[in-house]
PDB file of C-alpha atoms in Angstrom:
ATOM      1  CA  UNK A  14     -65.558 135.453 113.030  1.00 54.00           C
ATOM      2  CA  UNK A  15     -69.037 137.407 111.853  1.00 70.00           C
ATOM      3  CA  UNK A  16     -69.130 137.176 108.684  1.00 80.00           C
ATOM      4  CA  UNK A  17     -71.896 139.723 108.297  1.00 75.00           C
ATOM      5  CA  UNK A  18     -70.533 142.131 110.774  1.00 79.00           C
ATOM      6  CA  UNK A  19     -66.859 141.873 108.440  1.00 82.00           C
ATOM      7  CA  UNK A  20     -69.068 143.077 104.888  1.00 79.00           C
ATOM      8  CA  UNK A  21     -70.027 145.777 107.018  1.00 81.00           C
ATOM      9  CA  UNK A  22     -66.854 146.865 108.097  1.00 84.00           C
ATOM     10  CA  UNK A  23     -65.603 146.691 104.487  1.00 85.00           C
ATOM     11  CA  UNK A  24     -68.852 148.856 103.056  1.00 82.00           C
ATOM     12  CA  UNK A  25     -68.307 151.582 106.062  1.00 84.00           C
ATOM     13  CA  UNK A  26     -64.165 151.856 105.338  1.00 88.00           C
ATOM     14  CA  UNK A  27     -64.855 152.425 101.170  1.00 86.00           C
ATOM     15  CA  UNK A  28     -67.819 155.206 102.549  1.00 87.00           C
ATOM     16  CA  UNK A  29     -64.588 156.856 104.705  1.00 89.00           C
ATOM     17  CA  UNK A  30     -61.808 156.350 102.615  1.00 90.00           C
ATOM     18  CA  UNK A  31     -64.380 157.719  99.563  1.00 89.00           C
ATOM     19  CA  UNK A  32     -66.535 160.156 101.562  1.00 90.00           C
ATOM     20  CA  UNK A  33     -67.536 161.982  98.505  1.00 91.00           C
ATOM     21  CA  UNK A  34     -68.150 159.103  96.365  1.00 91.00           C
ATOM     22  CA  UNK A  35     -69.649 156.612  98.661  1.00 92.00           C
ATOM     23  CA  UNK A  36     -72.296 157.117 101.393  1.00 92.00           C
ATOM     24  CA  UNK A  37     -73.832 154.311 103.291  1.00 91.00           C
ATOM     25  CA  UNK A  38     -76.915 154.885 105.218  1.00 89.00           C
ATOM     26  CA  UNK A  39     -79.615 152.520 107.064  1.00 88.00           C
ATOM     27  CA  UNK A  40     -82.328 151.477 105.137  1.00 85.00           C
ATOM     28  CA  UNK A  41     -84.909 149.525 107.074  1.00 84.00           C
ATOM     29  CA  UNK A  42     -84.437 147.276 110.160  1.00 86.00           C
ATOM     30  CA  UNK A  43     -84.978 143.479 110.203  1.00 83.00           C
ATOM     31  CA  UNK A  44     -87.130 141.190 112.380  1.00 82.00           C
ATOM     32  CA  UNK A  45     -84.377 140.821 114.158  1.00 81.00           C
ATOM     33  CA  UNK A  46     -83.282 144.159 114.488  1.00 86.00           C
ATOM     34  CA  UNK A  47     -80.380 143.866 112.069  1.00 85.00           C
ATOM     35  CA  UNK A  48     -79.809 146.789 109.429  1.00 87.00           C
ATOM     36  CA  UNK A  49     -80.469 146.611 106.033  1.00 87.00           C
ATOM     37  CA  UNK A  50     -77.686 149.469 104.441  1.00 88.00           C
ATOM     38  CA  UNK A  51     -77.796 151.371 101.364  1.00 91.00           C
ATOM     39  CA  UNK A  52     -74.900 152.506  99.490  1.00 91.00           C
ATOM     40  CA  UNK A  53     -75.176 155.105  96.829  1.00 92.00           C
ATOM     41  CA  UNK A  54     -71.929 155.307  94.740  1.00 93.00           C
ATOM     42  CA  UNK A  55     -71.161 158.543  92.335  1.00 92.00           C
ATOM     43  CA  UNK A  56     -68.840 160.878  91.057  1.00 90.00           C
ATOM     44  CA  UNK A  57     -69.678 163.355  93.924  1.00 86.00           C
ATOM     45  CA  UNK A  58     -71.531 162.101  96.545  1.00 84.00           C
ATOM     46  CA  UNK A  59     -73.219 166.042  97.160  1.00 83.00           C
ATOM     47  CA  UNK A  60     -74.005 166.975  93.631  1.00 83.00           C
ATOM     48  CA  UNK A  61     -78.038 166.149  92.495  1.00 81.00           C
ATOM     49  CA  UNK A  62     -77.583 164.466  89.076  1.00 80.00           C
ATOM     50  CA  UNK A  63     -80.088 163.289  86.390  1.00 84.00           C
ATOM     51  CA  UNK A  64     -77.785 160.504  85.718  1.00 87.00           C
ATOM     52  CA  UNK A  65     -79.864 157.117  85.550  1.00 91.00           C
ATOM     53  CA  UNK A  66     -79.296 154.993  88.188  1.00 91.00           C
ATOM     54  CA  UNK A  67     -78.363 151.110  88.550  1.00 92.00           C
ATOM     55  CA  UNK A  68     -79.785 149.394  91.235  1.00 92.00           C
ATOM     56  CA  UNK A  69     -78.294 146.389  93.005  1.00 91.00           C
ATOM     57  CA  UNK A  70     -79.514 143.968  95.256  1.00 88.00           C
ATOM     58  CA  UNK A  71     -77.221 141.157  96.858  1.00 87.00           C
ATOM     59  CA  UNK A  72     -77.771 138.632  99.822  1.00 83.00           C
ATOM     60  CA  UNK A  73     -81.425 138.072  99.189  1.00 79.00           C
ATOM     61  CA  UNK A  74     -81.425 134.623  99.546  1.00 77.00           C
ATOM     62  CA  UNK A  75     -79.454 134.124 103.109  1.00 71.00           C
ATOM     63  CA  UNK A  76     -77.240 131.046 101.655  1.00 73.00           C
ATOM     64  CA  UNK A  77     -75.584 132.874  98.441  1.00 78.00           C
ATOM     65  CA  UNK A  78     -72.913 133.606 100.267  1.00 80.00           C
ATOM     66  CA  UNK A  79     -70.983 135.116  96.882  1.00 85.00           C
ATOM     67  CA  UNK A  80     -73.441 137.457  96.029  1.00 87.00           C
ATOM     68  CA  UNK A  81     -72.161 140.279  99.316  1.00 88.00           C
ATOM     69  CA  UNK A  82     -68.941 139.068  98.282  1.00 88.00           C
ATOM     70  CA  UNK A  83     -70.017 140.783  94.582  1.00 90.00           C
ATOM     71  CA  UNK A  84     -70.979 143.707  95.866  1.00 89.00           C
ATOM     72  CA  UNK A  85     -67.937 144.685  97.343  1.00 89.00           C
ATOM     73  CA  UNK A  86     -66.020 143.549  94.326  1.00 91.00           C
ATOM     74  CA  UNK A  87     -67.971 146.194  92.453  1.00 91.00           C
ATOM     75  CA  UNK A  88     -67.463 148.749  94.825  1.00 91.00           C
ATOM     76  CA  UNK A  89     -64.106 148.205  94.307  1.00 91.00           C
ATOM     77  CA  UNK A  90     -63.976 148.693  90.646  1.00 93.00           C
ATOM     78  CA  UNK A  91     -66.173 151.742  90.401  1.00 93.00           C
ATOM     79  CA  UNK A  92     -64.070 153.260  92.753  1.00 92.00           C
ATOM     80  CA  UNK A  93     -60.984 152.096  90.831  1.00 92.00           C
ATOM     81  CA  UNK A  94     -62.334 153.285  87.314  1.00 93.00           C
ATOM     82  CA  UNK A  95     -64.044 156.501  88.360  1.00 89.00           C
ATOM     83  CA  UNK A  96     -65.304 158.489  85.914  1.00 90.00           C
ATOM     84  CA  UNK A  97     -63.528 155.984  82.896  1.00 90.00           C
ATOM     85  CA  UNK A  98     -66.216 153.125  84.382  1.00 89.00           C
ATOM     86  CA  UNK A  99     -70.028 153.473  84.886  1.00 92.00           C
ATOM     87  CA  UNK A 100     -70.142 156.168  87.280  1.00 92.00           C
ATOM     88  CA  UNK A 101     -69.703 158.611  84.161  1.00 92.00           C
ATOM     89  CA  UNK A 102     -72.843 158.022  82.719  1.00 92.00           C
ATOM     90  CA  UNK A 103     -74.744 156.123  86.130  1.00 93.00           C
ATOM     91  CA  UNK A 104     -75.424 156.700  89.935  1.00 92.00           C
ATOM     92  CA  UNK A 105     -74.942 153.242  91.599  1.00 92.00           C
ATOM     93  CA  UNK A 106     -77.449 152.237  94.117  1.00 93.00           C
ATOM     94  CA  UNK A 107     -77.007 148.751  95.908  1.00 91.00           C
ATOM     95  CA  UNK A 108     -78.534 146.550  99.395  1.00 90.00           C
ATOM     96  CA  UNK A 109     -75.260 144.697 100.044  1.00 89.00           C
ATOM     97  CA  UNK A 110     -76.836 142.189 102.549  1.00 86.00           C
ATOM     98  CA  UNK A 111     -80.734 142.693 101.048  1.00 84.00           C
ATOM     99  CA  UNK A 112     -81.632 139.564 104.250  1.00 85.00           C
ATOM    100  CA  UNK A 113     -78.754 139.853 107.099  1.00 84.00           C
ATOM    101  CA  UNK A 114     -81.020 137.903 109.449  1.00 79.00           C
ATOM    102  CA  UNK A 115     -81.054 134.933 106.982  1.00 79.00           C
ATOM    103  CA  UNK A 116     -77.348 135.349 105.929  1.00 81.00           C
ATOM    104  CA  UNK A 117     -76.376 135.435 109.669  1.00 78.00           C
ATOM    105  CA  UNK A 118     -78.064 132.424 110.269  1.00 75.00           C
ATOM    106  CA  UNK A 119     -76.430 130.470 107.296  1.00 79.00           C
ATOM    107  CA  UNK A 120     -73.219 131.061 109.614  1.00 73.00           C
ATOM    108  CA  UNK A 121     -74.480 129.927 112.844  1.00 78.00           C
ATOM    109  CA  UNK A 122     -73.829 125.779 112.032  1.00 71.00           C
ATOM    110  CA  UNK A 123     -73.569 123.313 109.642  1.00 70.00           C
ATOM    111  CA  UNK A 124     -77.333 122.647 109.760  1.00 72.00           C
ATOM    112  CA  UNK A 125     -78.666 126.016 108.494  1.00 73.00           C
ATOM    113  CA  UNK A 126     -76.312 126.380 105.605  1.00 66.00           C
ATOM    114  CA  UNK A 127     -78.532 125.890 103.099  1.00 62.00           C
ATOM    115  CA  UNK A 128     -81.195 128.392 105.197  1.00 62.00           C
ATOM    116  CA  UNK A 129     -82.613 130.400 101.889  1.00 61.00           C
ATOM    117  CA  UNK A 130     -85.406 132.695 103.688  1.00 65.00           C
ATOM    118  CA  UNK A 131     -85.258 135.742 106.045  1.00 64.00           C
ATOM    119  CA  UNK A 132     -86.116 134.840 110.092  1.00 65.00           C
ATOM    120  CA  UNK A 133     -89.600 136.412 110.118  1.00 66.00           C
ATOM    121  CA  UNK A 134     -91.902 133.603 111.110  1.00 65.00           C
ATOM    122  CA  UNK A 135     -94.798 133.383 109.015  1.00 65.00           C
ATOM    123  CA  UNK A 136     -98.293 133.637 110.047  1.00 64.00           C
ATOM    124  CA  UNK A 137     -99.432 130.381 108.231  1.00 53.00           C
ATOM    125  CA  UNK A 138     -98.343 127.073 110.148  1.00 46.00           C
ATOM    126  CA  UNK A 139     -97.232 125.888 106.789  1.00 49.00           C
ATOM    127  CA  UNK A 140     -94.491 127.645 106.642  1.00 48.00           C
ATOM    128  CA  UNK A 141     -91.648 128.621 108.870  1.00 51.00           C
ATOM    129  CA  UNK A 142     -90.823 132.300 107.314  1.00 49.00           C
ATOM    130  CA  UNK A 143     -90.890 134.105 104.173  1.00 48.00           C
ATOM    131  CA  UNK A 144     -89.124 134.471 100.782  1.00 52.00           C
ATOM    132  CA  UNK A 145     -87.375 137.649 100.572  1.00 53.00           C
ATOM    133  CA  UNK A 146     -88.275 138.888  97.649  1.00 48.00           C
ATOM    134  CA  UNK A 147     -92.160 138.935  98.879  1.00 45.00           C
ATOM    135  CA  UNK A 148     -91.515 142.327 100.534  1.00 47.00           C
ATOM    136  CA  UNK A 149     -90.706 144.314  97.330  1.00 46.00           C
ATOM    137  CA  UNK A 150     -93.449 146.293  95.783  1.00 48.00           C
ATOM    138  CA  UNK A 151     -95.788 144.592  93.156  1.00 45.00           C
ATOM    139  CA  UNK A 152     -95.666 140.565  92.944  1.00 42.00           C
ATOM    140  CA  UNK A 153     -92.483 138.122  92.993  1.00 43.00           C
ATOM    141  CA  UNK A 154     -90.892 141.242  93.297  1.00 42.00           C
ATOM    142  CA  UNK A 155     -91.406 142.827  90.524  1.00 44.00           C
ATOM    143  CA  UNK A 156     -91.964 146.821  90.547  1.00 42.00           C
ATOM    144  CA  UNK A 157     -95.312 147.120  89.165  1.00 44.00           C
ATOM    145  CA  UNK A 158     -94.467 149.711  86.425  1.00 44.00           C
ATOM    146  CA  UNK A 159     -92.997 152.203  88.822  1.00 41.00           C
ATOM    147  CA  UNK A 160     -89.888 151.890  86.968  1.00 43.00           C
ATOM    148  CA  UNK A 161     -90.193 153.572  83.607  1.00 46.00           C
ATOM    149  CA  UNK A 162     -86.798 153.032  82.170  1.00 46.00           C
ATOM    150  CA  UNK A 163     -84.571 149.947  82.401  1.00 44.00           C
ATOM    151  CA  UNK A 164     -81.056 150.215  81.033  1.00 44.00           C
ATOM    152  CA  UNK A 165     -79.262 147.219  80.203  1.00 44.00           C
ATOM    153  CA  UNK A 166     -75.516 146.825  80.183  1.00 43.00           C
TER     154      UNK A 166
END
């Protein structure tokens, strides 16, 4: 069974069962030519809003296996609530699977379980590929002031 290739499956049947709450596009490719998706969740998919938006990331480190398994979970209940949840006052934004090369590889045997980075090899012999998180903007991923509001919940 792919494991990875099943969380897709379940993103791509909420986008057609919800078409105008849920659209899932393709983000950015992989060293390995895998997909990174996007799925923006809302009231209605077409209309602009000024709505804030919540951003979440799961999968970044290839061996939390729960946190893809989160993602759909919330998918689920913003769909279920509707406009009683958070998509009244929010636009939700989440990366399911933010390092499918990595997570893929966690499944492959026994011995990469614990596998925590993406697949890119490094440049430096020191080490044999990257943290995720070194590809967003600013440093250890933070968003160097880009963001100007945060809303906690």
């Amino acid at each position: 069974m792919d494991n990875l290739k099943t969380l897709r499956i379940s993103f791509f049947k909420f986008g057609a069962a919800f078409p105008d709450q849920v659209d899932v596009t393709n983000l950015q490719s992989t060293y390995e030519g895998r997909q990174i998706k996007l799925v923006h969740v809302s009231l209605d998919i077409t209309q602009k809003t000024n709505r804030p938006a919540i951003f979440i990331d799961c999968g970044i480190h290839a061996r939390e296996w729960v946190s893809p398994a989160f993602c759909i979970y919330s998918l689920d209940r913003l769909i279920d609530q509707g406009s009683s949840g958070l998509l009244r006052h929010f636009d939700i934004y989440m990366i399911p699977v933010a390092n499918p090369d990595g997570y893929k590889h966690t499944w492959s045997s026994g011995r990469t379980r614990m596998w925590r980075k993406n697949r890119r090899p490094a440049s430096r012999l020191l080490f044999k590929s990257l943290q995720t998180y070194q590809f967003w903007p600013g440093q250890q991923g933070g968003l160097s002031g880009k963001v100007k509001h945060f809303h906690k919940i």
